[in-house]
Short mmCIF file of C-alpha atoms in Angstrom, two decimals:
data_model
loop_
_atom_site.label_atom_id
_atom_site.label_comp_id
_atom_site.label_asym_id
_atom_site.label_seq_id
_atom_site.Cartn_x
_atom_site.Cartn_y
_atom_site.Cartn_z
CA UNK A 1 0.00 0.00 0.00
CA UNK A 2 1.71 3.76 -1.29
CA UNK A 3 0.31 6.67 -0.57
CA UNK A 4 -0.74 8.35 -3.80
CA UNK A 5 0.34 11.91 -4.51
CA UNK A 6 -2.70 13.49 -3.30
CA UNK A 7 -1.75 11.97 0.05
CA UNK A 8 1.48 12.07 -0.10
CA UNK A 9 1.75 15.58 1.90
CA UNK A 10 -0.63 14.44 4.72
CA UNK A 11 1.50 10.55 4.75
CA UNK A 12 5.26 12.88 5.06
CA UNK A 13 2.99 15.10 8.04
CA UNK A 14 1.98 11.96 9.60
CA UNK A 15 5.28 10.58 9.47
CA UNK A 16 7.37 13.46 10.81
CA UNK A 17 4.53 13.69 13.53
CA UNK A 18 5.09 9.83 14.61
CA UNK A 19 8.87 11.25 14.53
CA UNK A 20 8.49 13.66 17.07
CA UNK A 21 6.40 11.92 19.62
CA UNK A 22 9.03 9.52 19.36
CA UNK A 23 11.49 12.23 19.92
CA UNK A 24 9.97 14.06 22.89
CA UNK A 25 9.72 10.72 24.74
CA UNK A 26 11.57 11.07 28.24
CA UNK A 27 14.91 8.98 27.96
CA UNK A 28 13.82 7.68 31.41
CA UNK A 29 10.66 6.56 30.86
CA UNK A 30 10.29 2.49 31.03
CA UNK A 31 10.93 0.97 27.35
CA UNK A 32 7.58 -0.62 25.88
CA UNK A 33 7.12 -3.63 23.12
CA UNK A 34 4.51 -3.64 20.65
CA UNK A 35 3.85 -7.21 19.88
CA UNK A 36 1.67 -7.04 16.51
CA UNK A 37 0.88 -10.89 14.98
CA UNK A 38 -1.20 -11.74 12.10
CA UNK A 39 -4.07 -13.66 14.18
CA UNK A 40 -4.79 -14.74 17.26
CA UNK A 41 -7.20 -16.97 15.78
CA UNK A 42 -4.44 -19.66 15.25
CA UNK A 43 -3.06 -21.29 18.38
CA UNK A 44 0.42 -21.66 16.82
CA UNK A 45 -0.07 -17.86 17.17
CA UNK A 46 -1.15 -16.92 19.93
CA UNK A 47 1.83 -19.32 21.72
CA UNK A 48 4.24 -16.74 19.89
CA UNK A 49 2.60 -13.96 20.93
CA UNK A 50 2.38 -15.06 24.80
CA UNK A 51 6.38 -16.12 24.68
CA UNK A 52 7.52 -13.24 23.21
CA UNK A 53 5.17 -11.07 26.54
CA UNK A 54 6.79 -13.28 28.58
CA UNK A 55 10.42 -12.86 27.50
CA UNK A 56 9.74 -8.70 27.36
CA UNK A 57 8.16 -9.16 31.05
CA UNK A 58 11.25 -11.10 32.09
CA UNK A 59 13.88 -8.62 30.86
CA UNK A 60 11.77 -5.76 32.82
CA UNK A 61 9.64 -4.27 30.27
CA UNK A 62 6.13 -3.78 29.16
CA UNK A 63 4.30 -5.14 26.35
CA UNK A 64 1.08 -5.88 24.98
CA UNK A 65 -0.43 -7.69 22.06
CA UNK A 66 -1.68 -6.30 19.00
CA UNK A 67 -4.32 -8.73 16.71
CA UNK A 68 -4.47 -7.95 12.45
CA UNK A 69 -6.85 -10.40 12.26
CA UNK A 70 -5.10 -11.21 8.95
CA UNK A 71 -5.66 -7.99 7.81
CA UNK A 72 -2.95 -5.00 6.73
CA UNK A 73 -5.64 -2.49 6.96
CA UNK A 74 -5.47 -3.47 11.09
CA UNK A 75 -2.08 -3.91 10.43
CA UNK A 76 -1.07 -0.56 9.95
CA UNK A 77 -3.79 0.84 12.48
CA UNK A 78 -2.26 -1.32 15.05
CA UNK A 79 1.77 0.02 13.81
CA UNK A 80 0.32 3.65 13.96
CA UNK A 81 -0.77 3.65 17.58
CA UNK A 82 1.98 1.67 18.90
CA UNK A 83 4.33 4.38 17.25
CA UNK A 84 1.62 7.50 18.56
CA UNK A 85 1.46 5.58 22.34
CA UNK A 86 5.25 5.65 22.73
CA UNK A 87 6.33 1.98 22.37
CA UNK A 88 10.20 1.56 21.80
CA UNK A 89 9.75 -1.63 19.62
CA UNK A 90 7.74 -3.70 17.81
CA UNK A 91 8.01 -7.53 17.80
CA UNK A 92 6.32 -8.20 14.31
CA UNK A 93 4.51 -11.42 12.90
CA UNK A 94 3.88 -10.25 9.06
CA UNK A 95 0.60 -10.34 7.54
CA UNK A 96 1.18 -10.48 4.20
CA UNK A 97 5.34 -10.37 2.86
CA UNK A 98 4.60 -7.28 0.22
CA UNK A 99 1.63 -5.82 2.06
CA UNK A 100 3.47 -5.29 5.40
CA UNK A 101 6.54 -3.04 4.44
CA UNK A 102 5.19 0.40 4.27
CA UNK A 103 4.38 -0.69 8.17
CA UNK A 104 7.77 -1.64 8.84
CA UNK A 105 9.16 1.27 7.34
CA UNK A 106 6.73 3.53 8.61
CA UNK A 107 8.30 2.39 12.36
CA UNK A 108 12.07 2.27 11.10
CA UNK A 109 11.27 6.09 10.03
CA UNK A 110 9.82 7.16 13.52
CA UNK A 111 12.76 5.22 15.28
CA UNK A 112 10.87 2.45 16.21
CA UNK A 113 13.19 -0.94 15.41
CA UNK A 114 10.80 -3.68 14.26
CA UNK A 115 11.87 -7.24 14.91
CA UNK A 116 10.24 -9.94 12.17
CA UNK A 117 9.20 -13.57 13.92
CA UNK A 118 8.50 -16.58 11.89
CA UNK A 119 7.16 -14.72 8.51
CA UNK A 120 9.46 -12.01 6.78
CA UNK A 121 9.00 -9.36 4.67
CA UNK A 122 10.24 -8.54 1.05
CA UNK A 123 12.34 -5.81 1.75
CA UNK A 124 16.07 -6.47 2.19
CA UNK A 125 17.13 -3.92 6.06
CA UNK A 126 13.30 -2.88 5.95
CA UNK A 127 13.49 -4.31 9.31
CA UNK A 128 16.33 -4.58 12.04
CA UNK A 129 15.94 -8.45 11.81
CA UNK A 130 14.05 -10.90 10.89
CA UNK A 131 14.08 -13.91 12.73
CA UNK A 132 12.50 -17.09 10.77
CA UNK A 133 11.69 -20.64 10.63
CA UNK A 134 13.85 -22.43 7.61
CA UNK A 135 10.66 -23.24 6.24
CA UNK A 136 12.11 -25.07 2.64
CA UNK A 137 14.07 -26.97 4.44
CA UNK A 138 11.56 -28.76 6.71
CA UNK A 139 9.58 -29.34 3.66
CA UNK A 140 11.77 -31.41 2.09
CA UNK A 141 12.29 -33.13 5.33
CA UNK A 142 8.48 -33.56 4.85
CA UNK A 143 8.44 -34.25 1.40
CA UNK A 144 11.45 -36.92 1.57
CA UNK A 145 9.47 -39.02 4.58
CA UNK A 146 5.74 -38.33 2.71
CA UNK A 147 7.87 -40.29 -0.58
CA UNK A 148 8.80 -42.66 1.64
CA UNK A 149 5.52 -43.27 3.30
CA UNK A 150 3.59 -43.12 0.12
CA UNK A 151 5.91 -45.72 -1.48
CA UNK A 152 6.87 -43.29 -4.29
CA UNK A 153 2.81 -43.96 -5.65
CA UNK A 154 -0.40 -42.42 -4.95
CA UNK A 155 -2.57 -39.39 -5.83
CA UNK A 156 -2.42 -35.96 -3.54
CA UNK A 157 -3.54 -32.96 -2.41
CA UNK A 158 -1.99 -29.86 -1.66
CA UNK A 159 -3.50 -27.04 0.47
CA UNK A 160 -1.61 -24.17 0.66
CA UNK A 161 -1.38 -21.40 3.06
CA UNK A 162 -1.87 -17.26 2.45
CA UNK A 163 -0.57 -17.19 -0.84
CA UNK A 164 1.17 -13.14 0.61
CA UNK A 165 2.84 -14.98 2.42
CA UNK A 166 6.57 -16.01 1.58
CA UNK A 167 6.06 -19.09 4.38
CA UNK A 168 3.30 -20.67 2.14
CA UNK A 169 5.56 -20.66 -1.07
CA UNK A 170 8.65 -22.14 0.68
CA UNK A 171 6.88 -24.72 1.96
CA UNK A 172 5.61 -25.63 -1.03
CA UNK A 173 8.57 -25.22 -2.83
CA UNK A 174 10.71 -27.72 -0.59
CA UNK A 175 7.96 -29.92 -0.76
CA UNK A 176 7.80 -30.09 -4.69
CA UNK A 177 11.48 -30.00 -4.76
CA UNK A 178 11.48 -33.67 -3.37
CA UNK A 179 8.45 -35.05 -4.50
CA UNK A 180 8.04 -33.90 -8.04
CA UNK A 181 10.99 -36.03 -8.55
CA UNK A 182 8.59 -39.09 -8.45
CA UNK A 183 6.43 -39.44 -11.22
CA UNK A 184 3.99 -41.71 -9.98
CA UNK A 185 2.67 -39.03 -7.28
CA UNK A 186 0.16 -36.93 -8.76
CA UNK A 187 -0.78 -33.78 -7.57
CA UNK A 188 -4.63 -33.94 -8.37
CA UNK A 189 -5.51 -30.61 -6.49
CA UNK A 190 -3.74 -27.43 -5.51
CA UNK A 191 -5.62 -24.74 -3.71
CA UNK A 192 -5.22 -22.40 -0.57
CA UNK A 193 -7.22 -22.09 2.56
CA UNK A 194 -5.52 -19.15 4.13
CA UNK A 195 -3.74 -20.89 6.87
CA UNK A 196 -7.18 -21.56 8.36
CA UNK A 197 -8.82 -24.87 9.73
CA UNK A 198 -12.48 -24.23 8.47
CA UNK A 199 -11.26 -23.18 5.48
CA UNK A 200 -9.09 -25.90 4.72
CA UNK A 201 -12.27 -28.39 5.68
CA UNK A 202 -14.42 -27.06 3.33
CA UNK A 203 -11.73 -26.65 0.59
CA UNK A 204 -11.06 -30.44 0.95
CA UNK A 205 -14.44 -31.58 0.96
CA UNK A 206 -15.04 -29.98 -2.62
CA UNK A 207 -12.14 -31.48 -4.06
CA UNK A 208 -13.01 -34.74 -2.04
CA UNK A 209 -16.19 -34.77 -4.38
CA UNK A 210 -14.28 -34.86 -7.58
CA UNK A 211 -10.91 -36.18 -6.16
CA UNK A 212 -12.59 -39.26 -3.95
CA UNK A 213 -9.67 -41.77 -4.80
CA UNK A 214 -6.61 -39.53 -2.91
CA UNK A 215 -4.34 -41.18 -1.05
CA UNK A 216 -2.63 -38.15 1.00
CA UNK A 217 -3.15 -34.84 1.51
CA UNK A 218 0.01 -32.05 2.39
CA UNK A 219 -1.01 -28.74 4.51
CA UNK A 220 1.17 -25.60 4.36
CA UNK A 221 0.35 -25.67 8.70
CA UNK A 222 -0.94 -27.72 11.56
CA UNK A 223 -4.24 -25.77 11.80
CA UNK A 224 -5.60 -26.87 8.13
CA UNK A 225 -3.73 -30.38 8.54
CA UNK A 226 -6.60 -30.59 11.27
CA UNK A 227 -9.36 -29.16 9.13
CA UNK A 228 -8.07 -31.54 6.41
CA UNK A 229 -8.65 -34.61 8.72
CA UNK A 230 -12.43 -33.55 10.01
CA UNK A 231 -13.41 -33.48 6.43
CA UNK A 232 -12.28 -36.90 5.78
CA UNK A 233 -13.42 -38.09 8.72
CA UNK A 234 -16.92 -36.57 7.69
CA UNK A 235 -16.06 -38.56 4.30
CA UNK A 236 -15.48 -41.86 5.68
CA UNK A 237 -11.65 -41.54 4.39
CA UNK A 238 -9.92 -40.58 7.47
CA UNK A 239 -8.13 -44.39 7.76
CA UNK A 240 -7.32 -44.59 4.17
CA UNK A 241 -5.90 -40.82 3.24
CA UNK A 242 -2.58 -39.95 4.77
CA UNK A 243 -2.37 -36.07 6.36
CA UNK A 244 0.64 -33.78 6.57
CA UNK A 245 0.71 -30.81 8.52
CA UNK A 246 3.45 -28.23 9.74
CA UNK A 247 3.88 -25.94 12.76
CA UNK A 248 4.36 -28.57 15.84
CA UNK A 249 0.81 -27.12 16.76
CA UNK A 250 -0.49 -29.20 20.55
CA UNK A 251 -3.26 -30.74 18.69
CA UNK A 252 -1.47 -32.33 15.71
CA UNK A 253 0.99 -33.23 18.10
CA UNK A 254 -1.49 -35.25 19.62
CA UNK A 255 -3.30 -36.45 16.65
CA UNK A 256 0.65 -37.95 15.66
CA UNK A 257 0.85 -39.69 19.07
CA UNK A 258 -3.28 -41.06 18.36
CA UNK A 259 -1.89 -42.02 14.62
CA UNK A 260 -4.40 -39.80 13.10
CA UNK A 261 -2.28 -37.20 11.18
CA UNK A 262 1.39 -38.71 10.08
CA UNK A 263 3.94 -35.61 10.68
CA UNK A 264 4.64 -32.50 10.82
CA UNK A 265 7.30 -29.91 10.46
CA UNK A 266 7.84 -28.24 14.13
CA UNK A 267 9.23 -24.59 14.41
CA UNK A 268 10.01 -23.51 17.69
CA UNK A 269 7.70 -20.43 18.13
CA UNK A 270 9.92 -19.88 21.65
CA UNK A 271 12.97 -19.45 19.66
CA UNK A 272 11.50 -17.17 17.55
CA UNK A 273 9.75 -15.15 20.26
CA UNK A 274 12.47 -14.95 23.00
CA UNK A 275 15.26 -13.70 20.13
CA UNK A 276 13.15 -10.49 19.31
CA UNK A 277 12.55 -9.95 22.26
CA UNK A 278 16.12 -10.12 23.45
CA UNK A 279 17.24 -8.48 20.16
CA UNK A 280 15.18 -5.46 21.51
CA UNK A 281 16.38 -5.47 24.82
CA UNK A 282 20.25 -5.68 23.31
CA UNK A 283 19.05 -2.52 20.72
CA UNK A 284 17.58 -0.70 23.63
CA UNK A 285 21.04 -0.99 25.45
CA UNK A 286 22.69 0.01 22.41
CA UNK A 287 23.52 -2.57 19.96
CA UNK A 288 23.25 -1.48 16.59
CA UNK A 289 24.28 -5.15 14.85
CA UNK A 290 21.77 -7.69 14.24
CA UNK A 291 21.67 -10.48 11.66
CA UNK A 292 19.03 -8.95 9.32
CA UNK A 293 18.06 -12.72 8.47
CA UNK A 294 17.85 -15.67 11.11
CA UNK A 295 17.05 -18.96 10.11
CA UNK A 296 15.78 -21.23 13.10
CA UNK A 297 16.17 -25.07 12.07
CA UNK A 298 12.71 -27.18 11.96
CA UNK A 299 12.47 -30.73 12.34
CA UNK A 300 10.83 -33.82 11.24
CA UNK A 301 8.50 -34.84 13.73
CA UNK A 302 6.47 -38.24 13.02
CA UNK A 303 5.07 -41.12 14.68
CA UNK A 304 8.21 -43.59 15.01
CA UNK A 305 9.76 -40.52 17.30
CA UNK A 306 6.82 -38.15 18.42
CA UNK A 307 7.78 -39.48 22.07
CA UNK A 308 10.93 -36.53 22.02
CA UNK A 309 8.97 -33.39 21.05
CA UNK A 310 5.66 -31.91 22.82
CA UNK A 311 3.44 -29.13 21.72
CA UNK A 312 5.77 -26.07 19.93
CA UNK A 313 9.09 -27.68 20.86
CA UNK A 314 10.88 -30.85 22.31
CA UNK A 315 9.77 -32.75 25.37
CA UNK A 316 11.93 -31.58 28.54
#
């Protein structure tokens, strides 16, 4: 979203007005984090938000939790009053990779570092990092153990993710990049369902009704690998059609233990959330040099060693 040039005067006003409340702030004032994420309506989510309060409450500050509902609209509402209420830094979940950098920006010019977790933006020192699942590379972890449980044969679904989002697409991509080397697994479906479980249930039970001979079914996250699985329970296919998820979400965690969804790809959200924080806390004490791209490692979680991991991480 640019302003056009009819706004642009009003956008530069706005901008050098964020600028000086930032300014006038008292040096001693307690620092304040703006945690903004892109829903709370997704578990995985709302874990990352809560980790990432309790790391800022741990190193001494304040924070509070900002909800875009998915939307960059809210997005940017939610940027604009953290910057006009005084908060130091913003711990950032990215709606939408293109849609989100005028926000970023927006805080970067009012002096306001912004600290990506688990979804980036397109916009290379936009923000002062950008912490991040290695998302291609769990998917062809995926991808290599769905070949293997497949036996290299079989027809499939794919249900992508927010297709703004760069997560959905190197997902995808890792996953293609091991499977499309098999001929004899078809993709007989492609479509996305927004990261979201209802969604992703009623997007599989159309294709279910002219796809009713799939043998598996990949999910760009844990929340539509669950959706996925109600609607083939609902189709009498739940024992026959094998379901792939990703995130490490508590209830596909559980549904891998009860041999009802096969794997997963788990991030560690606390990872994630506790290095912005801490990046924050380093930047408010002066640190200036920050990797402006983390990758955090994700791993193969399945049934034949689900006993090591619990929800969002590894068992203690």
């Amino acid at each position: 979203m640019k302003p056009n040039h009819i706004l642009l005067p009003i956008y530069i006003l706005f901008t050098l007005g964020l600028i000086g409340c930032k300014t006038e702030q008292s040096e001693e004032e307690p620092k304040k984090m703006a945690i903004v994420v892109s829903t709370l309506n997704n578990p995985w989510f709302v874990f990352l938000a809560e980790q990432a309060q309790l790391k800022a409450k741990e190193l001494g500050y304040e924070s509070k939790v900002f909800d875009s509902q998915n939307n960059t609209a809210q997005e940017t509402d939610h940027f604009e009053n953290a910057i006009a209420s005084g908060y130091d830094a913003i711990l950032f979940n990215p709606t939408d990779a293109d849609g989100s950098i005028v926000n970023v920006k927006n805080a970067t010019a009012a002096g306001v570092p912004v600290f990506c977790m688990d979804r980036e933006v397109n916009a290379n020192g936009a923000a002062t990092s950008q912490i991040l699942s290695d998302s291609y590379s769990g998917c062809v972890a995926i991808g290599k153990y769905f070949v293997e449980t497949l036996n290299k044969k079989g027809k499939y679904v794919e249900i992508l993710g927010m297709v703004g989002d760069n997560n959905t697409w190197n997902r995808s991509k890792g996953f293609h990049s091991v499977v499309d080397q098999y001929p004899d697994l078809k993709m007989v479906a492609q479509q996305s369902a927004d990261f979201d479980r209802n969604k992703a249930m009623e997007v599989l039970e159309s294709i279910l009704q002219a796809q009713p001979d799939i043998d598996a079914v990949f999910c760009g996250n844990d929340a539509m690998a669950m959706g996925a699985y109600q609607a083939l329970v609902a189709a009498g296919k739940a024992e026959h059609v094998k379901v792939f998820g990703f995130d490490g979400a508590e209830d596909v965690v559980k549904s891998i233990q009860d041999g009802k969804i096969m794997a997963t790809g788990m991030q560690f959200p606390i990872v994630m959330a506790q290095t912005a924080a801490t990046f924050a806390d380093q930047y408010f004490k002066g640190e200036r040099k920050f990797p402006k791209k983390m990758p955090v490692a994700v791993e193969l979680v399945k049934r034949d060693n689900i006993e090591n991991y619990a929800a969002y991480g590894k068992e203690d």
